[in-house]
PDB file of C-alpha atoms in Angstrom:
ATOM      1  CA  GLN A 500       8.801 118.827 110.239  1.00 88.00           C
ATOM      2  CA  VAL A 501      11.799 116.513 110.062  1.00 92.00           C
ATOM      3  CA  GLN A 502      12.193 114.585 106.831  1.00 95.00           C
ATOM      4  CA  LEU A 503      14.780 112.036 105.749  1.00 96.00           C
ATOM      5  CA  VAL A 504      14.811 110.895 102.132  1.00 96.00           C
ATOM      6  CA  GLU A 505      17.057 108.022 101.070  1.00 97.00           C
ATOM      7  CA  SER A 506      18.236 107.280  97.554  1.00 96.00           C
ATOM      8  CA  GLY A 507      20.823 105.160  95.788  1.00 97.00           C
ATOM      9  CA  GLY A 508      19.592 101.647  96.406  1.00 97.00           C
ATOM     10  CA  GLY A 509      19.335  99.057  93.674  1.00 97.00           C
ATOM     11  CA  LEU A 510      20.433  95.678  92.375  1.00 98.00           C
ATOM     12  CA  VAL A 511      24.139  94.883  92.225  1.00 98.00           C
ATOM     13  CA  GLN A 512      26.235  91.766  91.810  1.00 98.00           C
ATOM     14  CA  ALA A 513      28.326  90.427  94.663  1.00 98.00           C
ATOM     15  CA  GLY A 514      31.585  92.343  94.882  1.00 98.00           C
ATOM     16  CA  GLY A 515      30.027  95.492  93.506  1.00 98.00           C
ATOM     17  CA  SER A 516      29.460  98.899  95.076  1.00 98.00           C
ATOM     18  CA  LEU A 517      26.592 101.267  95.828  1.00 98.00           C
ATOM     19  CA  ARG A 518      26.400 104.645  97.500  1.00 98.00           C
ATOM     20  CA  LEU A 519      23.337 105.513  99.510  1.00 98.00           C
ATOM     21  CA  SER A 520      22.402 109.118 100.191  1.00 98.00           C
ATOM     22  CA  CYS A 521      20.054 110.589 102.783  1.00 97.00           C
ATOM     23  CA  ALA A 522      18.872 114.167 102.416  1.00 96.00           C
ATOM     24  CA  ALA A 523      17.668 115.622 105.700  1.00 94.00           C
ATOM     25  CA  SER A 524      15.534 118.644 106.483  1.00 93.00           C
ATOM     26  CA  GLY A 525      13.625 120.143 109.365  1.00 90.00           C
ATOM     27  CA  ARG A 526      16.236 120.397 112.088  1.00 81.00           C
ATOM     28  CA  THR A 527      19.825 121.521 112.647  1.00 78.00           C
ATOM     29  CA  PHE A 528      21.340 118.157 111.767  1.00 81.00           C
ATOM     30  CA  SER A 529      24.866 119.260 112.489  1.00 78.00           C
ATOM     31  CA  ARG A 530      23.994 118.821 116.172  1.00 85.00           C
ATOM     32  CA  TYR A 531      22.732 115.275 115.830  1.00 92.00           C
ATOM     33  CA  VAL A 532      23.982 111.795 115.155  1.00 95.00           C
ATOM     34  CA  MET A 533      23.132 110.375 111.739  1.00 96.00           C
ATOM     35  CA  GLY A 534      22.907 106.662 111.192  1.00 97.00           C
ATOM     36  CA  TRP A 535      22.035 103.810 108.888  1.00 98.00           C
ATOM     37  CA  PHE A 536      20.139 100.663 109.825  1.00 98.00           C
ATOM     38  CA  ARG A 537      19.008  97.780 107.652  1.00 98.00           C
ATOM     39  CA  GLN A 538      16.290  95.154 107.781  1.00 98.00           C
ATOM     40  CA  ALA A 539      16.295  91.909 105.836  1.00 97.00           C
ATOM     41  CA  PRO A 540      13.095  89.862 105.343  1.00 92.00           C
ATOM     42  CA  GLY A 541      12.172  88.015 108.514  1.00 95.00           C
ATOM     43  CA  LYS A 542      14.902  89.687 110.562  1.00 96.00           C
ATOM     44  CA  ASP A 543      15.059  92.505 113.079  1.00 96.00           C
ATOM     45  CA  ARG A 544      16.269  95.949 112.122  1.00 97.00           C
ATOM     46  CA  GLU A 545      20.067  95.998 112.461  1.00 97.00           C
ATOM     47  CA  PHE A 546      22.481  98.837 113.160  1.00 98.00           C
ATOM     48  CA  VAL A 547      24.915  99.401 110.287  1.00 98.00           C
ATOM     49  CA  ALA A 548      26.794 102.652 110.930  1.00 98.00           C
ATOM     50  CA  ALA A 549      26.584 106.033 112.642  1.00 98.00           C
ATOM     51  CA  ILE A 550      28.438 109.336 112.543  1.00 97.00           C
ATOM     52  CA  THR A 551      28.557 112.206 115.033  1.00 95.00           C
ATOM     53  CA  TRP A 552      28.595 115.928 114.365  1.00 90.00           C
ATOM     54  CA  ASN A 553      32.418 115.877 114.525  1.00 92.00           C
ATOM     55  CA  ARG A 554      32.627 112.808 112.259  1.00 93.00           C
ATOM     56  CA  VAL A 555      33.353 110.120 114.788  1.00 96.00           C
ATOM     57  CA  THR A 556      32.087 106.888 113.232  1.00 97.00           C
ATOM     58  CA  ALA A 557      30.971 103.441 114.324  1.00 98.00           C
ATOM     59  CA  TYR A 558      30.143 100.313 112.341  1.00 98.00           C
ATOM     60  CA  VAL A 559      28.701  96.885 112.911  1.00 98.00           C
ATOM     61  CA  ASP A 560      31.496  94.304 112.662  1.00 98.00           C
ATOM     62  CA  SER A 561      30.080  92.685 109.528  1.00 98.00           C
ATOM     63  CA  VAL A 562      30.609  95.833 107.417  1.00 98.00           C
ATOM     64  CA  LYS A 563      33.888  97.148 108.826  1.00 98.00           C
ATOM     65  CA  GLY A 564      36.412  97.692 106.078  1.00 98.00           C
ATOM     66  CA  ARG A 565      33.705  97.563 103.383  1.00 98.00           C
ATOM     67  CA  PHE A 566      31.270 100.383 104.238  1.00 98.00           C
ATOM     68  CA  THR A 567      32.046 104.028 104.929  1.00 98.00           C
ATOM     69  CA  ILE A 568      29.640 106.550 106.445  1.00 98.00           C
ATOM     70  CA  SER A 569      30.178 110.246 105.844  1.00 97.00           C
ATOM     71  CA  ARG A 570      28.236 113.473 106.131  1.00 95.00           C
ATOM     72  CA  ASP A 571      28.126 116.838 104.389  1.00 93.00           C
ATOM     73  CA  SER A 572      26.804 119.259 106.974  1.00 88.00           C
ATOM     74  CA  ALA A 573      26.444 122.063 104.445  1.00 90.00           C
ATOM     75  CA  LYS A 574      24.065 119.884 102.418  1.00 92.00           C
ATOM     76  CA  ASN A 575      22.414 118.162 105.413  1.00 92.00           C
ATOM     77  CA  THR A 576      23.218 114.880 103.723  1.00 95.00           C
ATOM     78  CA  VAL A 577      24.660 111.622 105.003  1.00 97.00           C
ATOM     79  CA  TYR A 578      26.144 108.945 102.772  1.00 98.00           C
ATOM     80  CA  LEU A 579      26.867 105.260 103.023  1.00 98.00           C
ATOM     81  CA  GLN A 580      29.479 104.020 100.582  1.00 98.00           C
ATOM     82  CA  MET A 581      29.162 100.253 100.305  1.00 98.00           C
ATOM     83  CA  ASN A 582      31.957  98.287  98.647  1.00 98.00           C
ATOM     84  CA  SER A 583      32.602  94.566  98.236  1.00 98.00           C
ATOM     85  CA  LEU A 584      28.909  93.893  98.665  1.00 98.00           C
ATOM     86  CA  LYS A 585      27.767  90.416  99.651  1.00 98.00           C
ATOM     87  CA  PRO A 586      24.392  88.688  99.219  1.00 97.00           C
ATOM     88  CA  GLU A 587      23.930  88.906 102.998  1.00 97.00           C
ATOM     89  CA  ASP A 588      23.944  92.707 102.704  1.00 98.00           C
ATOM     90  CA  THR A 589      20.575  92.468 100.953  1.00 98.00           C
ATOM     91  CA  ALA A 590      18.051  94.478 102.956  1.00 98.00           C
ATOM     92  CA  VAL A 591      16.040  97.655 103.126  1.00 98.00           C
ATOM     93  CA  TYR A 592      18.396 100.387 104.344  1.00 98.00           C
ATOM     94  CA  TYR A 593      17.027 103.161 106.554  1.00 98.00           C
ATOM     95  CA  CYS A 594      18.509 106.533 107.353  1.00 97.00           C
ATOM     96  CA  THR A 595      17.934 107.857 110.845  1.00 97.00           C
ATOM     97  CA  THR A 596      18.861 110.654 113.207  1.00 95.00           C
ATOM     98  CA  GLY A 597      18.963 111.071 116.972  1.00 94.00           C
ATOM     99  CA  PRO A 598      20.721 112.727 119.887  1.00 92.00           C
ATOM    100  CA  LYS A 599      22.839 109.771 121.013  1.00 93.00           C
ATOM    101  CA  PHE A 600      25.767 107.977 119.420  1.00 93.00           C
ATOM    102  CA  VAL A 601      24.448 104.465 119.990  1.00 92.00           C
ATOM    103  CA  SER A 602      23.540 101.340 118.045  1.00 93.00           C
ATOM    104  CA  SER A 603      20.070 100.889 119.533  1.00 94.00           C
ATOM    105  CA  SER A 604      17.249 101.831 117.168  1.00 93.00           C
ATOM    106  CA  ASN A 605      15.179 102.933 120.165  1.00 94.00           C
ATOM    107  CA  GLU A 606      17.433 105.969 120.640  1.00 93.00           C
ATOM    108  CA  TYR A 607      16.819 107.386 117.159  1.00 95.00           C
ATOM    109  CA  ASP A 608      13.764 109.562 116.723  1.00 94.00           C
ATOM    110  CA  TYR A 609      13.293 110.086 112.982  1.00 95.00           C
ATOM    111  CA  TRP A 610      13.486 107.605 110.115  1.00 97.00           C
ATOM    112  CA  GLY A 611      13.432 107.672 106.345  1.00 97.00           C
ATOM    113  CA  GLN A 612      11.190 105.488 104.237  1.00 97.00           C
ATOM    114  CA  GLY A 613      13.998 103.085 103.328  1.00 97.00           C
ATOM    115  CA  THR A 614      15.730 102.091 100.118  1.00 98.00           C
ATOM    116  CA  GLN A 615      16.108  98.513  98.864  1.00 98.00           C
ATOM    117  CA  VAL A 616      19.564  97.072  98.315  1.00 98.00           C
ATOM    118  CA  THR A 617      19.728  93.686  96.612  1.00 98.00           C
ATOM    119  CA  VAL A 618      23.010  91.874  96.091  1.00 98.00           C
ATOM    120  CA  SER A 619      22.936  88.908  93.723  1.00 97.00           C
ATOM    121  CA  SER A 620      25.392  86.033  93.962  1.00 94.00           C
TER     122      SER A 620
END
């Protein structure tokens, strides 16, 4: 059974930093894409970042230069380092995994429960 467990969310002031972690189990994750999406109240789920097995990365334009996705294959863990946070980054952040390196949520087949990130102004 595939499980993804996020941690690291919280409340931070604008300009601050947080690091999200996602511990994965139940499949050979080194073969799959790992990604992060987020969903703010009243909005659709939005692609944030993804990383392939060989550490090719992609980001939504709004976080480029501020967020960094990384993975530790030995620990089956993916991270999202978030710097220079803005109030508009406030959302529930979800970890996900799938076979394709894409930004469409439909192509990812397992999801974590989400972790809340709140950025105050």
